[in-house]
Coordinates of C-alpha atoms and ligand atoms in Angstrom, one line a residue:
M1 CA -70.9 189.6 -53.6
A2 CA -68.1 187.6 -55.1
T3 CA -66.8 186.0 -51.9
L4 CA -67.1 182.5 -50.5
S5 CA -68.9 183.9 -47.4
S6 CA -71.7 185.2 -49.6
V7 CA -73.0 181.6 -50.0
D8 CA -74.6 180.1 -46.9
K9 CA -73.2 176.6 -47.0
D10 CA -75.9 175.4 -44.6
S11 CA -78.8 176.6 -46.7
P12 CA -80.9 173.9 -48.3
R13 CA -80.3 175.4 -51.7
S14 CA -76.6 174.8 -51.6
T15 CA -76.9 171.2 -50.6
T16 CA -79.6 170.3 -53.0
D17 CA -78.8 172.5 -56.0
P18 CA -75.6 171.4 -57.7
L19 CA -75.6 174.6 -59.8
T20 CA -75.1 176.8 -56.7
L21 CA -72.1 179.0 -57.7
I22 CA -69.6 179.7 -55.0
D23 CA -67.3 182.1 -56.8
V24 CA -65.8 183.0 -60.1
D25 CA -63.0 180.4 -59.9
H26 CA -61.0 182.0 -62.7
V27 CA -61.3 183.5 -66.2
R28 CA -59.2 181.7 -68.8
F29 CA -57.8 183.7 -71.8
F30 CA -56.4 182.2 -74.9
V31 CA -53.5 184.4 -76.0
G32 CA -50.8 184.2 -78.6
N33 CA -48.0 184.6 -76.2
A34 CA -48.8 184.0 -72.5
K35 CA -45.4 185.1 -71.3
Q36 CA -45.7 188.5 -72.9
S37 CA -49.4 188.8 -72.0
A38 CA -48.7 188.1 -68.4
F39 CA -46.2 191.0 -68.4
F40 CA -48.8 193.3 -70.1
Y41 CA -51.6 192.5 -67.6
A42 CA -49.2 192.6 -64.7
Y43 CA -47.7 195.9 -65.6
A44 CA -50.8 197.7 -67.0
F45 CA -53.4 196.4 -64.5
G46 CA -51.3 195.6 -61.4
F47 CA -51.8 191.8 -61.3
Q48 CA -49.5 189.5 -59.5
V49 CA -47.9 186.9 -61.8
E50 CA -48.4 184.2 -59.2
Q51 CA -48.1 180.7 -60.7
V52 CA -47.2 179.0 -63.9
S53 CA -47.6 175.7 -65.6
D54 CA -45.3 175.2 -68.7
L55 CA -42.4 173.2 -70.0
S56 CA -40.5 173.8 -66.8
T57 CA -43.3 172.0 -64.8
G58 CA -43.7 169.2 -67.4
N59 CA -46.7 170.7 -69.3
R60 CA -45.9 170.1 -72.9
Q61 CA -49.3 171.1 -74.3
S62 CA -49.6 174.8 -73.3
A63 CA -48.1 177.5 -71.1
Q64 CA -50.5 178.8 -68.4
Y65 CA -49.9 181.8 -66.2
L66 CA -52.1 182.5 -63.2
L67 CA -52.5 186.2 -62.5
T68 CA -54.2 187.4 -59.3
Q69 CA -55.5 190.6 -57.8
G70 CA -58.0 190.8 -54.9
N71 CA -60.4 187.9 -55.7
I72 CA -59.7 188.1 -59.5
R73 CA -57.9 185.1 -61.0
L74 CA -56.9 185.3 -64.7
L75 CA -55.4 182.3 -66.4
L76 CA -53.5 183.2 -69.5
E77 CA -52.9 180.2 -71.8
T78 CA -51.0 179.8 -75.0
P79 CA -50.7 176.6 -77.0
L80 CA -47.2 174.9 -77.4
T81 CA -48.2 172.4 -80.0
T82 CA -50.1 172.6 -83.3
E83 CA -52.6 170.0 -82.0
H84 CA -53.8 172.2 -79.1
A85 CA -57.3 173.5 -79.8
A86 CA -56.3 177.1 -78.7
G87 CA -54.2 177.4 -81.9
A88 CA -57.1 177.4 -84.3
E89 CA -59.2 179.6 -82.0
L90 CA -56.4 182.2 -81.8
N91 CA -56.2 182.2 -85.6
R92 CA -59.9 182.9 -85.9
H93 CA -60.7 185.1 -82.9
G94 CA -57.4 186.6 -81.8
D95 CA -56.6 186.9 -78.1
G96 CA -59.7 186.8 -75.8
I97 CA -61.7 185.0 -73.1
K98 CA -62.3 181.3 -73.6
D99 CA -63.8 180.3 -70.2
V100 CA -65.6 182.0 -67.3
A101 CA -65.2 179.3 -64.7
F102 CA -67.3 178.9 -61.6
T103 CA -66.3 177.2 -58.3
V104 CA -69.1 174.8 -57.3
F105 CA -69.4 172.1 -54.6
D106 CA -69.2 169.2 -57.0
A107 CA -68.1 169.9 -60.6
Q108 CA -69.3 166.6 -62.0
K109 CA -72.8 167.0 -60.4
A110 CA -73.0 170.6 -61.7
W111 CA -72.1 169.5 -65.2
E112 CA -74.6 166.6 -65.1
Q113 CA -77.3 169.0 -64.0
A114 CA -76.5 171.6 -66.6
R115 CA -76.7 168.8 -69.3
R116 CA -80.0 167.6 -68.0
N117 CA -81.1 171.2 -68.3
G118 CA -80.2 171.2 -72.0
G119 CA -76.6 172.4 -71.9
I120 CA -74.1 170.9 -74.3
S121 CA -70.8 169.5 -72.9
A122 CA -67.6 171.3 -73.8
Y123 CA -65.5 168.7 -72.1
E124 CA -66.2 165.8 -69.7
P125 CA -65.3 165.9 -66.0
R126 CA -61.6 165.4 -65.4
T127 CA -59.8 165.3 -62.0
V128 CA -56.1 166.1 -61.3
H129 CA -54.8 165.2 -57.9
D130 CA -51.7 164.8 -55.9
E131 CA -50.9 164.3 -52.2
R132 CA -52.2 167.8 -51.4
G133 CA -55.7 167.4 -52.8
S134 CA -57.6 167.5 -56.1
V135 CA -59.2 169.7 -58.7
T136 CA -62.1 168.5 -60.8
M137 CA -63.3 170.5 -63.8
A138 CA -66.0 169.9 -66.4
G139 CA -67.2 172.4 -69.1
I140 CA -70.4 173.3 -70.8
Q141 CA -70.6 175.3 -74.0
T142 CA -72.3 178.8 -73.9
Y143 CA -72.4 181.3 -76.8
G144 CA -69.9 181.2 -79.5
R145 CA -66.4 180.1 -78.4
V146 CA -67.1 180.6 -74.7
V147 CA -67.2 177.8 -72.1
H148 CA -68.3 177.8 -68.5
S149 CA -66.2 175.4 -66.5
F150 CA -67.4 174.1 -63.2
V151 CA -64.5 173.7 -60.8
S152 CA -64.6 171.8 -57.5
R153 CA -61.6 171.7 -55.2
T154 CA -60.5 169.6 -52.2
G155 CA -57.7 169.6 -49.7
G156 CA -54.9 172.1 -50.2
Y157 CA -56.4 173.1 -53.5
D158 CA -59.7 174.4 -51.9
L159 CA -60.8 177.9 -52.6
P160 CA -59.8 179.5 -49.2
S161 CA -56.3 178.1 -49.7
L162 CA -56.2 179.4 -53.3
K163 CA -57.3 182.8 -52.2
Q164 CA -54.4 182.9 -49.8
G165 CA -51.8 182.1 -52.4
G166 CA -52.1 178.3 -52.4
A167 CA -51.5 176.3 -55.6
F168 CA -54.1 176.7 -58.3
A169 CA -53.9 173.0 -59.3
P170 CA -51.4 170.1 -59.4
G171 CA -48.7 171.0 -61.9
F172 CA -48.5 174.7 -61.2
R173 CA -45.4 176.2 -59.6
K174 CA -45.1 179.5 -57.7
V175 CA -43.4 182.3 -59.7
E176 CA -40.4 183.4 -57.6
N177 CA -38.5 186.7 -57.7
F178 CA -40.6 188.4 -60.4
K179 CA -39.7 192.1 -59.8
L180 CA -43.0 193.5 -61.1
N181 CA -44.8 191.6 -58.3
Q182 CA -43.0 193.7 -55.7
F183 CA -43.7 196.9 -57.6
N184 CA -47.4 196.1 -57.8
L185 CA -47.6 195.5 -54.1
L186 CA -46.2 199.0 -53.5
H187 CA -48.4 200.5 -56.2
P188 CA -51.8 198.8 -55.9
C189 CA -54.4 199.2 -58.6
G190 CA -57.2 198.3 -56.1
L191 CA -59.1 195.8 -58.3
K192 CA -61.2 193.4 -56.1
F193 CA -63.4 191.0 -58.1
V194 CA -65.3 190.4 -61.3
D195 CA -68.5 192.5 -61.1
H196 CA -70.0 191.4 -64.4
C197 CA -69.0 189.8 -67.7
V198 CA -70.7 190.9 -70.9
G199 CA -71.2 188.8 -74.0
N200 CA -72.0 189.9 -77.6
V201 CA -74.2 187.6 -79.6
E202 CA -75.6 187.9 -83.1
L203 CA -78.6 189.9 -84.2
G204 CA -81.8 188.1 -83.1
K205 CA -80.0 185.7 -80.7
M206 CA -80.2 187.6 -77.4
N207 CA -83.4 186.0 -76.2
E208 CA -82.2 182.6 -77.1
W209 CA -79.2 183.0 -74.8
V210 CA -81.3 184.7 -72.1
K211 CA -83.4 181.5 -72.1
W212 CA -80.3 179.4 -72.1
Y213 CA -79.0 181.0 -68.9
E214 CA -82.4 180.6 -67.3
D215 CA -82.9 177.0 -68.3
V216 CA -79.4 175.6 -68.1
L217 CA -77.8 177.5 -65.2
G218 CA -80.9 178.7 -63.4
F219 CA -80.1 182.4 -63.8
A220 CA -82.8 185.0 -63.8
M221 CA -83.2 188.3 -65.6
F222 CA -81.9 191.2 -63.6
K223 CA -82.4 194.1 -66.0
H224 CA -83.0 194.8 -69.6
F225 CA -82.4 197.6 -72.0
D226 CA -83.7 198.1 -75.5
E227 CA -82.5 200.2 -78.4
K228 CA -84.3 203.3 -77.1
D229 CA -82.2 203.1 -73.9
I230 CA -78.9 202.3 -75.6
S231 CA -78.6 204.2 -78.8
T232 CA -77.4 207.2 -80.6
E233 CA -78.3 208.5 -84.0
Y234 CA -76.0 205.9 -85.6
S235 CA -75.5 202.9 -83.4
A236 CA -77.7 200.8 -81.1
L237 CA -77.7 197.6 -79.1
M238 CA -80.1 195.7 -77.0
S239 CA -79.0 194.1 -73.7
K240 CA -80.4 191.8 -71.0
V241 CA -78.6 191.2 -67.8
M242 CA -78.7 187.7 -66.4
A243 CA -77.8 187.0 -62.8
S244 CA -77.0 183.8 -61.0
G245 CA -79.4 182.8 -58.2
N246 CA -77.2 184.2 -55.5
H247 CA -76.2 187.3 -57.6
L248 CA -72.6 186.1 -57.4
I249 CA -72.2 187.0 -61.1
K250 CA -74.1 189.0 -63.6
M251 CA -73.8 188.3 -67.3
P252 CA -75.3 190.9 -69.6
I253 CA -76.0 189.7 -73.1
N254 CA -75.9 192.2 -76.0
E255 CA -77.1 192.0 -79.5
P256 CA -76.7 194.6 -82.2
A257 CA -79.7 196.7 -83.1
E258 CA -80.5 198.6 -86.3
G259 CA -78.9 202.0 -86.6
K260 CA -77.7 204.2 -89.4
R261 CA -74.3 202.8 -89.1
K262 CA -72.6 199.7 -87.7
S263 CA -73.4 198.8 -84.1
Q264 CA -70.4 198.3 -81.8
V265 CA -71.6 194.8 -81.2
Q266 CA -71.5 194.1 -84.9
E267 CA -67.9 195.5 -85.1
Y268 CA -67.0 193.1 -82.4
L269 CA -68.5 190.1 -84.2
D270 CA -66.8 191.1 -87.5
W271 CA -63.4 191.1 -85.8
H272 CA -64.1 188.0 -83.8
G273 CA -64.5 185.5 -86.6
M274 CA -68.3 186.3 -86.8
T275 CA -68.6 184.5 -83.5
P276 CA -70.2 185.5 -80.2
G277 CA -67.8 186.1 -77.3
I278 CA -67.0 188.0 -74.2
Q279 CA -67.0 191.8 -74.9
H280 CA -65.9 193.1 -71.6
L281 CA -65.0 192.0 -68.1
A282 CA -66.0 194.6 -65.4
L283 CA -63.6 194.7 -62.5
R284 CA -64.7 196.2 -59.2
T285 CA -62.8 198.7 -57.2
D286 CA -63.7 200.5 -53.9
D287 CA -62.0 203.7 -55.1
E288 CA -62.6 204.5 -58.8
L289 CA -60.4 207.7 -58.7
S290 CA -57.3 206.1 -57.3
S291 CA -57.7 202.9 -59.4
V292 CA -58.1 204.9 -62.6
A293 CA -55.3 207.3 -61.7
E294 CA -52.9 204.4 -61.0
L295 CA -53.9 202.6 -64.2
R296 CA -53.5 205.8 -66.3
S297 CA -50.0 206.3 -64.8
R298 CA -49.2 202.8 -66.0
G299 CA -50.2 203.7 -69.5
V300 CA -53.6 202.1 -69.7
E301 CA -55.7 203.8 -72.4
F302 CA -59.3 204.5 -71.7
L303 CA -62.1 205.5 -73.9
P304 CA -61.9 209.2 -74.3
I305 CA -65.0 210.9 -72.9
P306 CA -66.2 214.1 -74.7
D307 CA -65.7 217.2 -72.6
S308 CA -69.4 218.1 -73.2
Y309 CA -70.3 215.1 -71.0
Y310 CA -69.2 216.9 -67.9
E311 CA -71.3 219.9 -68.6
S312 CA -74.5 218.0 -67.9
V313 CA -73.5 215.0 -65.8
W314 CA -73.6 216.6 -62.3
N315 CA -77.0 218.1 -62.9
R316 CA -78.4 214.8 -64.2
V317 CA -76.8 212.5 -61.5
N318 CA -77.2 214.6 -58.4
K319 CA -80.8 215.5 -59.3
E320 CA -81.5 211.7 -59.5
L321 CA -79.8 211.1 -56.2
T322 CA -81.5 213.8 -54.2
S323 CA -84.9 212.9 -55.7
H324 CA -84.5 209.4 -54.1
G325 CA -83.2 210.8 -50.8
H326 CA -79.5 210.0 -51.4
S327 CA -76.7 212.4 -50.9
A328 CA -74.8 213.8 -53.9
V329 CA -71.7 212.2 -55.5
K330 CA -69.0 212.5 -52.8
E331 CA -66.0 212.1 -55.2
D332 CA -64.2 215.3 -56.2
H333 CA -66.1 216.5 -59.3
Q334 CA -63.1 218.2 -60.8
R335 CA -60.9 215.1 -60.3
V336 CA -63.6 212.9 -61.9
R337 CA -63.5 215.1 -65.0
E338 CA -59.7 215.2 -65.1
L339 CA -59.6 211.4 -64.9
G340 CA -62.3 211.1 -67.6
I341 CA -64.6 208.9 -65.4
L342 CA -68.2 208.3 -66.2
V343 CA -70.9 208.6 -63.5
D344 CA -74.5 207.4 -63.4
A345 CA -77.3 207.2 -60.8
D346 CA -80.5 205.4 -60.2
D347 CA -83.0 205.0 -57.4
E348 CA -80.5 203.0 -55.3
G349 CA -77.5 205.2 -55.5
Y350 CA -74.7 205.9 -58.0
L351 CA -71.8 204.3 -59.8
L352 CA -68.5 205.4 -61.3
Q353 CA -67.2 203.5 -64.4
L354 CA -64.7 203.7 -67.2
F355 CA -63.9 201.5 -70.1
T356 CA -60.5 200.7 -71.4
M357 CA -59.6 200.6 -75.1
P358 CA -59.4 197.1 -76.6
L359 CA -56.8 195.0 -74.9
Q360 CA -55.4 193.6 -78.1
D361 CA -55.1 194.7 -81.7
R362 CA -58.5 193.6 -82.7
P363 CA -61.4 195.8 -81.4
T364 CA -62.8 193.0 -79.3
L365 CA -62.2 192.4 -75.6
F366 CA -61.9 195.3 -73.1
F367 CA -62.1 195.9 -69.4
E368 CA -64.4 198.1 -67.4
I369 CA -63.3 199.5 -64.0
I370 CA -66.4 200.0 -61.9
C371 CA -67.1 201.3 -58.4
R372 CA -70.6 201.0 -56.9
R373 CA -72.1 203.4 -54.4
G374 CA -75.5 201.8 -54.0
S375 CA -76.4 201.5 -57.6
Q376 CA -76.7 197.9 -58.9
S377 CA -77.2 199.1 -62.5
F378 CA -74.8 199.2 -65.4
G379 CA -74.6 202.9 -66.3
K380 CA -77.6 203.2 -68.7
G381 CA -77.4 207.0 -68.5
N382 CA -73.9 206.8 -69.8
F383 CA -74.7 204.8 -72.9
K384 CA -75.4 207.8 -75.0
A385 CA -72.3 209.7 -74.0
L386 CA -70.3 206.5 -74.2
F387 CA -71.6 205.5 -77.6
Q388 CA -70.8 208.9 -79.1
S389 CA -67.3 208.5 -77.9
L390 CA -67.1 204.8 -79.1
E391 CA -68.3 205.8 -82.6
E392 CA -65.7 208.5 -82.9
E393 CA -63.1 205.7 -82.2
Q394 CA -64.9 203.3 -84.6
A395 CA -64.8 205.9 -87.3
R396 CA -61.1 206.4 -86.7
R397 CA -60.6 202.7 -87.3
G398 CA -62.6 202.9 -90.5
N399 CA -65.3 200.5 -89.2
L400 CA -68.3 202.8 -88.9
Ligands
FE2_501 FE1 -70.3 196.8 -68.1

């Protein structure tokens, strides 16, 4: 659960363990043009363009737009000077996710503990404050270009205030009279919070990063899949799912596996400056059908699912569900097919999921829209169907 209430503040763990994660504070993107990206994510996915820090607020280094929906906060940042580190990264990786930031009780203590556990600092603790309160951030380096920031908040900048539309940090101003915000309130996309966040690492590196999440952040392995689970004739990958202690966030880590042709993970790395990074961000909805219908009506492109998929899916999924005493998928089967949604089941229940096409010109980052009905898995049964579809797309781009 990605809510503040999911952490028991009185539990001994939260007072003694500085690495207790309270929430996904925000996800920071480096983009080539934050003003235009804000418009894209607002229109395509229904985010509110809520706050901005740029030249108009005295920020002469970068422009940053805070986009919100449910408990999701995206921070889109573009450099304004050649000295800004984002410039070189954009050149090498294109638009993508730089930082998956966690709210903690004390950012400095979390950063110190992560370093004692073997983590490498991305940047030292820094605090910004004004009469309303303070925000402290400190970062550690994870795979490739990606950073995990720890964020602690006081006074008017605390997380409950932020969730209710309070200021993100000193130096941000509220965006007024942005017409698209009104439209989005009237036409909700229903995205609630970050369900999981998947990273792609190089061949042979998955276990190294699994150990890093265990040692440095105190995560534990939740599930793992090998190439027999996740493969087609041509393409394969291996994946291990790491979860934070309180299951606030799950971070699957993929590495390419041998196949006849290039793995989708390898294609990502090739177009990401041969550097690991975030492959997709899964956003949770309570109603997959209406979310996907709304997103499609806004022009979001999803991975096309082969028609043959629907010839076997209900048999496979409903058989699995009834064998574990669950009732069958309640969503309208015909509508699921029309919207091109994927379905999978396990012993705990089922899930509905769908993957967008890449969100930028490079075949790197994409979103997943996921709805869970009991299942805590990631759609293993869909991997084959999905991969066949992915490979058709890869072939069309000349990258298979
Ligand atoms: Fe996923």
